[in-house]
Short mmCIF file of C-alpha atoms in Angstrom, two decimals:
data_model
loop_
_atom_site.label_atom_id
_atom_site.label_comp_id
_atom_site.label_asym_id
_atom_site.label_seq_id
_atom_site.Cartn_x
_atom_site.Cartn_y
_atom_site.Cartn_z
CA MET A 1 54.15 74.79 114.05
CA THR A 2 56.46 76.53 116.53
CA ASP A 3 54.62 79.29 118.38
CA LEU A 4 56.14 82.67 119.14
CA PRO A 5 56.89 83.76 122.74
CA PRO A 6 54.18 85.72 124.58
CA ARG A 7 53.58 89.26 123.40
CA GLN A 8 52.53 92.25 125.43
CA TYR A 9 49.22 94.04 124.94
CA ARG A 10 47.64 96.93 126.78
CA VAL A 11 43.98 97.12 127.83
CA LYS A 12 42.07 99.82 125.97
CA THR A 13 40.00 102.62 127.51
CA ASN A 14 36.82 100.64 128.22
CA GLY A 15 38.60 97.89 130.14
CA CYS A 16 38.63 94.16 129.44
CA ILE A 17 36.69 91.10 130.66
CA VAL A 18 38.77 87.91 131.02
CA ARG A 19 36.93 84.59 130.80
CA GLU A 20 37.99 81.09 131.74
CA GLY A 21 37.70 79.72 128.21
CA PRO A 22 37.52 81.11 124.65
CA SER A 23 33.72 80.92 124.60
CA LEU A 24 31.76 84.04 125.49
CA LYS A 25 29.56 81.81 127.70
CA SER A 26 32.46 80.64 129.87
CA GLN A 27 32.86 81.88 133.43
CA GLU A 28 34.24 85.37 134.04
CA VAL A 29 37.66 85.30 135.70
CA ALA A 30 38.54 88.97 136.12
CA THR A 31 37.94 92.50 134.83
CA LEU A 32 41.04 94.46 133.90
CA ASP A 33 41.16 98.26 134.01
CA SER A 34 42.34 100.50 131.21
CA GLY A 35 46.13 100.66 130.77
CA VAL A 36 46.92 97.28 132.33
CA VAL A 37 49.68 95.47 130.41
CA VAL A 38 48.99 91.76 129.76
CA SER A 39 50.96 88.93 128.17
CA VAL A 40 49.29 86.98 125.34
CA VAL A 41 50.41 83.73 123.72
CA GLY A 42 51.26 83.74 120.01
CA PRO A 43 48.76 83.70 117.11
CA ALA A 44 49.04 79.92 116.65
CA ARG A 45 46.76 79.49 119.68
CA TRP A 46 44.26 82.27 118.97
CA ILE A 47 40.66 81.20 118.38
CA THR A 48 38.23 82.97 116.09
CA ASN A 49 34.72 83.43 117.46
CA ASP A 50 32.23 82.19 114.86
CA SER A 51 29.52 84.67 115.87
CA THR A 52 31.63 87.83 115.76
CA GLY A 53 34.52 86.84 113.49
CA ARG A 54 36.95 88.37 116.02
CA ASN A 55 39.93 86.64 117.60
CA ARG A 56 39.88 85.45 121.20
CA LEU A 57 43.36 85.78 122.74
CA GLU A 58 44.78 83.60 125.53
CA LEU A 59 46.25 85.61 128.41
CA VAL A 60 48.99 84.23 130.65
CA HIS A 61 49.74 87.30 132.81
CA PRO A 62 48.63 88.92 135.13
CA VAL A 63 45.75 86.41 135.02
CA ARG A 64 45.14 83.31 132.94
CA GLY A 65 42.13 83.31 130.67
CA TRP A 66 40.74 84.49 127.35
CA ALA A 67 39.80 87.98 126.13
CA SER A 68 38.64 89.63 122.94
CA GLU A 69 41.18 91.34 120.70
CA LEU A 70 38.83 94.34 120.53
CA CYS A 71 39.70 95.37 124.08
CA LEU A 72 43.49 95.06 123.64
CA GLU A 73 46.10 96.99 121.68
CA PRO A 74 49.71 95.99 120.87
CA TYR A 75 52.26 97.22 123.39
CA GLY A 76 56.05 97.03 123.30
CA THR A 77 58.52 96.09 120.56
CA ALA A 78 57.88 92.32 120.33
CA HIS A 79 55.12 92.72 117.75
CA PHE A 80 55.50 92.46 114.00
CA GLN A 81 54.36 95.94 113.01
CA VAL A 82 52.09 95.93 109.99
CA PHE A 83 51.91 99.71 110.13
CA SER A 84 54.89 101.91 110.86
CA ARG A 85 54.84 103.83 114.13
CA LYS A 86 54.26 107.10 112.33
CA GLU A 87 51.28 105.67 110.46
CA GLN A 88 49.83 104.19 113.65
CA GLU A 89 49.95 107.57 115.36
CA ARG A 90 48.31 109.22 112.38
CA LYS A 91 45.66 106.49 112.21
CA ALA A 92 44.83 107.06 115.87
CA LYS A 93 44.19 110.73 115.12
CA ASN A 94 42.30 110.07 111.89
CA LYS A 95 40.20 106.91 111.60
CA SER A 96 39.88 107.28 107.84
CA GLU A 97 43.62 106.47 107.58
CA TYR A 98 42.81 102.80 108.14
CA GLU A 99 40.23 102.88 105.34
CA ARG A 100 42.78 104.39 102.95
CA LEU A 101 45.31 101.70 103.80
CA LYS A 102 42.68 98.98 103.40
CA ARG A 103 41.93 100.20 99.87
CA ASP A 104 45.59 99.63 99.05
CA ALA A 105 45.51 96.05 100.37
CA THR A 106 44.92 94.38 97.00
CA SER A 107 46.15 90.86 96.36
CA ALA A 108 48.32 92.15 93.51
CA TYR A 109 50.02 94.61 95.87
CA GLN A 110 50.65 91.96 98.51
CA GLU A 111 52.05 89.60 95.87
CA TRP A 112 54.37 92.35 94.61
CA ALA A 113 55.52 93.12 98.18
CA MET A 114 56.33 89.46 98.89
CA LYS A 115 58.12 89.03 95.56
CA ASN A 116 60.29 92.08 96.23
CA PHE A 117 60.93 91.19 99.91
CA ILE A 118 59.25 94.36 101.23
CA SER A 119 59.49 94.15 105.02
CA ASP A 120 56.95 96.90 105.78
CA MET A 121 54.52 96.91 102.89
CA TRP A 122 52.21 99.45 104.55
CA SER A 123 54.84 102.15 104.84
CA LEU A 124 54.37 105.25 102.69
CA ARG A 125 57.61 104.58 100.82
CA SER A 126 56.56 101.02 99.88
CA ARG A 127 53.19 102.14 98.58
CA VAL A 128 54.79 104.88 96.47
CA GLN A 129 57.23 102.30 95.07
CA TYR A 130 54.29 100.13 94.03
CA ALA A 131 52.75 103.14 92.25
CA ARG A 132 56.03 103.43 90.30
CA HIS A 133 55.68 99.75 89.39
CA LEU A 134 52.15 100.40 88.10
CA LEU A 135 53.37 103.31 85.96
CA LEU A 136 55.66 100.91 84.09
CA GLN A 137 52.61 98.88 83.00
CA GLU A 138 51.53 101.76 80.74
CA ASN A 139 47.90 100.71 80.48
CA GLU A 140 44.94 102.85 81.48
CA ALA A 141 43.75 100.66 84.36
CA SER A 142 47.20 100.60 85.97
CA LEU A 143 47.57 104.36 85.54
CA HIS A 144 44.21 104.92 87.20
CA GLU A 145 45.19 102.74 90.18
CA ALA A 146 48.60 104.43 90.41
CA GLU A 147 46.96 107.85 90.48
CA GLY A 148 44.69 106.83 93.35
CA ARG A 149 47.62 105.47 95.35
CA LEU A 150 49.76 108.55 94.73
CA ARG A 151 46.99 110.95 95.71
CA ARG A 152 46.36 109.01 98.92
CA ALA A 153 50.10 109.14 99.62
CA LEU A 154 50.09 112.91 99.10
CA ASP A 155 47.16 113.21 101.48
CA GLU A 156 49.50 111.82 104.14
CA ASP A 157 52.61 113.71 103.05
CA PRO A 158 51.84 116.60 100.64
CA TYR A 159 55.58 117.29 100.12
CA ASN A 160 56.67 113.74 99.28
CA ARG A 161 59.07 114.41 96.40
CA GLU A 162 58.92 110.93 94.88
CA ALA A 163 55.11 110.91 94.84
CA LEU A 164 54.98 114.38 93.26
CA GLU A 165 57.47 113.38 90.55
CA LEU A 166 55.56 110.18 89.79
CA LEU A 167 52.30 112.13 89.59
CA ASP A 168 53.88 114.43 87.00
CA GLN A 169 55.04 111.38 84.99
CA LEU A 170 51.56 109.90 85.26
CA SER A 171 50.01 113.13 83.98
CA ALA A 172 52.31 113.07 80.97
CA LYS A 173 51.39 109.46 80.18
CA LYS A 174 47.68 110.23 80.52
CA LYS A 175 48.06 113.16 78.16
CA GLU A 176 49.60 110.83 75.57
CA ILE A 177 46.71 108.39 75.94
CA ASN A 178 44.19 111.20 75.83
CA ALA A 179 45.76 112.70 72.72
CA SER A 180 45.23 109.42 70.90
CA ARG A 181 41.62 109.25 72.08
CA VAL A 182 40.45 112.84 71.57
CA PRO A 183 40.43 114.09 67.94
CA LYS A 184 43.44 116.31 67.46
CA SER A 185 41.48 118.55 65.14
CA LYS A 186 39.22 119.78 67.96
CA ILE A 187 42.14 120.52 70.29
CA GLU A 188 44.08 122.17 67.49
CA GLU A 189 41.01 124.17 66.50
CA ALA A 190 40.63 125.45 70.06
CA GLY A 191 44.33 126.32 70.19
CA ALA A 192 44.12 128.12 66.85
CA GLU A 193 41.13 130.18 67.98
CA PHE A 194 42.95 131.03 71.20
CA ALA A 195 46.04 132.13 69.25
CA LYS A 196 43.84 134.33 67.01
CA LYS A 197 42.31 135.85 70.17
CA ASN A 198 38.86 134.66 69.14
CA TRP A 199 37.97 134.31 72.81
CA ARG A 200 34.30 133.50 72.39
CA SER A 201 34.74 130.57 70.00
CA ALA A 202 37.83 129.35 71.87
CA SER A 203 35.94 129.34 75.17
CA GLN A 204 33.10 127.31 73.61
CA LEU A 205 35.54 124.72 72.27
CA TYR A 206 37.43 124.40 75.59
CA VAL A 207 34.19 124.08 77.53
CA GLN A 208 32.98 121.36 75.16
CA LEU A 209 36.27 119.47 75.44
CA ALA A 210 36.15 119.62 79.24
CA GLN A 211 32.53 118.48 79.38
CA ASP A 212 33.08 115.59 76.96
CA GLU A 213 35.86 114.08 79.09
CA GLU A 214 34.82 112.07 82.17
CA ASN A 215 37.89 110.26 83.54
CA ASP A 216 41.07 112.25 82.80
CA LYS A 217 41.18 114.86 85.59
CA ASP A 218 44.35 116.50 84.28
CA PHE A 219 42.82 116.98 80.81
CA ILE A 220 39.61 118.41 82.30
CA ALA A 221 41.66 120.79 84.46
CA ARG A 222 43.71 121.95 81.47
CA MET A 223 40.64 122.60 79.31
CA ALA A 224 38.82 124.33 82.19
CA ALA A 225 41.80 126.60 82.86
CA ASN A 226 41.96 127.56 79.17
CA ALA A 227 38.21 128.25 79.20
CA SER A 228 38.68 130.44 82.28
CA ALA A 229 41.43 132.39 80.48
CA CYS A 230 39.09 133.01 77.53
CA PHE A 231 36.26 134.21 79.77
CA ALA A 232 38.72 136.50 81.56
CA GLN A 233 39.62 138.10 78.23
CA LEU A 234 35.88 138.58 77.60
CA LYS A 235 35.59 140.07 81.13
CA LYS A 236 32.99 137.47 82.04
CA TRP A 237 34.36 137.12 85.54
CA SER A 238 31.66 134.82 86.92
CA ASP A 239 32.29 132.31 84.12
CA ALA A 240 36.04 132.74 84.52
CA GLU A 241 35.73 132.03 88.25
CA ARG A 242 33.47 129.00 87.69
CA TRP A 243 35.81 127.27 85.22
CA ALA A 244 38.88 128.14 87.27
CA GLN A 245 37.22 126.46 90.26
CA ILE A 246 36.60 123.37 88.10
CA ALA A 247 40.27 123.34 87.14
CA VAL A 248 41.35 123.62 90.80
CA HIS A 249 38.91 120.87 91.79
CA HIS A 250 40.42 118.41 89.28
CA ALA A 251 44.05 119.49 89.80
CA PRO A 252 44.39 121.03 93.28
CA ASN A 253 48.20 121.08 93.14
CA TRP A 254 48.39 122.81 89.73
CA THR A 255 49.69 126.36 90.13
CA LYS A 256 48.20 127.70 86.88
CA ALA A 257 44.67 126.65 87.89
CA ARG A 258 45.00 128.48 91.21
CA ARG A 259 46.41 131.54 89.39
CA ARG A 260 43.39 131.59 87.06
CA LEU A 261 41.04 131.44 90.05
CA ALA A 262 42.90 134.19 91.87
CA LEU A 263 42.77 136.44 88.78
CA ALA A 264 39.02 135.90 88.39
CA LEU A 265 38.33 136.60 92.07
CA VAL A 266 40.45 139.75 92.14
CA ALA A 267 38.89 141.07 88.93
CA ARG A 268 35.39 140.32 90.19
CA ASP A 269 35.99 142.11 93.49
CA THR A 270 37.71 145.03 91.76
CA GLY A 271 34.79 145.39 89.35
CA ALA A 272 32.28 145.33 92.18
CA ALA A 273 34.22 147.99 94.07
CA ALA A 274 34.35 150.19 90.97
CA ALA A 275 30.60 149.82 90.49
CA ARG A 276 29.99 150.89 94.10
CA ARG A 277 32.18 153.97 93.56
CA GLU A 278 30.08 154.93 90.51
CA LEU A 279 26.97 154.75 92.63
#
């Protein structure tokens, strides 16, 4: 196996101990301060420590010896970047970024990336493209995974147009699946009561539909928003606020859910102010 030329690393904040050999029991050669740039031979000659499971890297400059990968960070442009520069900067500011990326590191995703010659499979664009691939599967498990990936992508970039469009498509597909699972008669009955302005019975039906569903967040949000609208018509503002909050919780980007919550809060505050004036 042909090894790669030495790569540059930089010593992290706490400094770095360089030892004569890869073993932690070998003699200490030097202690490097934070910020020192070192040259490390390629991965073909790295050794994994059995006790810690971490790599021991061989240094060739400014001293020869071995050091732990925990005290070094990549430096310069010679490295193969697994994460894009933008994602690395974000990860440094928010440690949970790495955990989100690790959840995306499924074997199926890596196989898809290799098959499609994706050069930077951890970039936001690549992960959104894989969510599009999952949407084409049109089964519930794939839709659930696609939703998780899209929501994590929107956590990083809330205005990513492709992710937002795919999330809308996913919601439509989930509604089709849900329509085949939930009896149409109950949904139609709730809609009929709402159209007749029978707010009390309509609210009971929408609440029951929302409570019976466990997995489809979009469906729960839609039923909760309808329940909030019914309670608003009945001037039960606390119930209207509660179900609007449930709708916002399950669909935070849905404008109608936020409008229902705003209406309930304004009406509640207005009613309280009117009551104080009467006193």
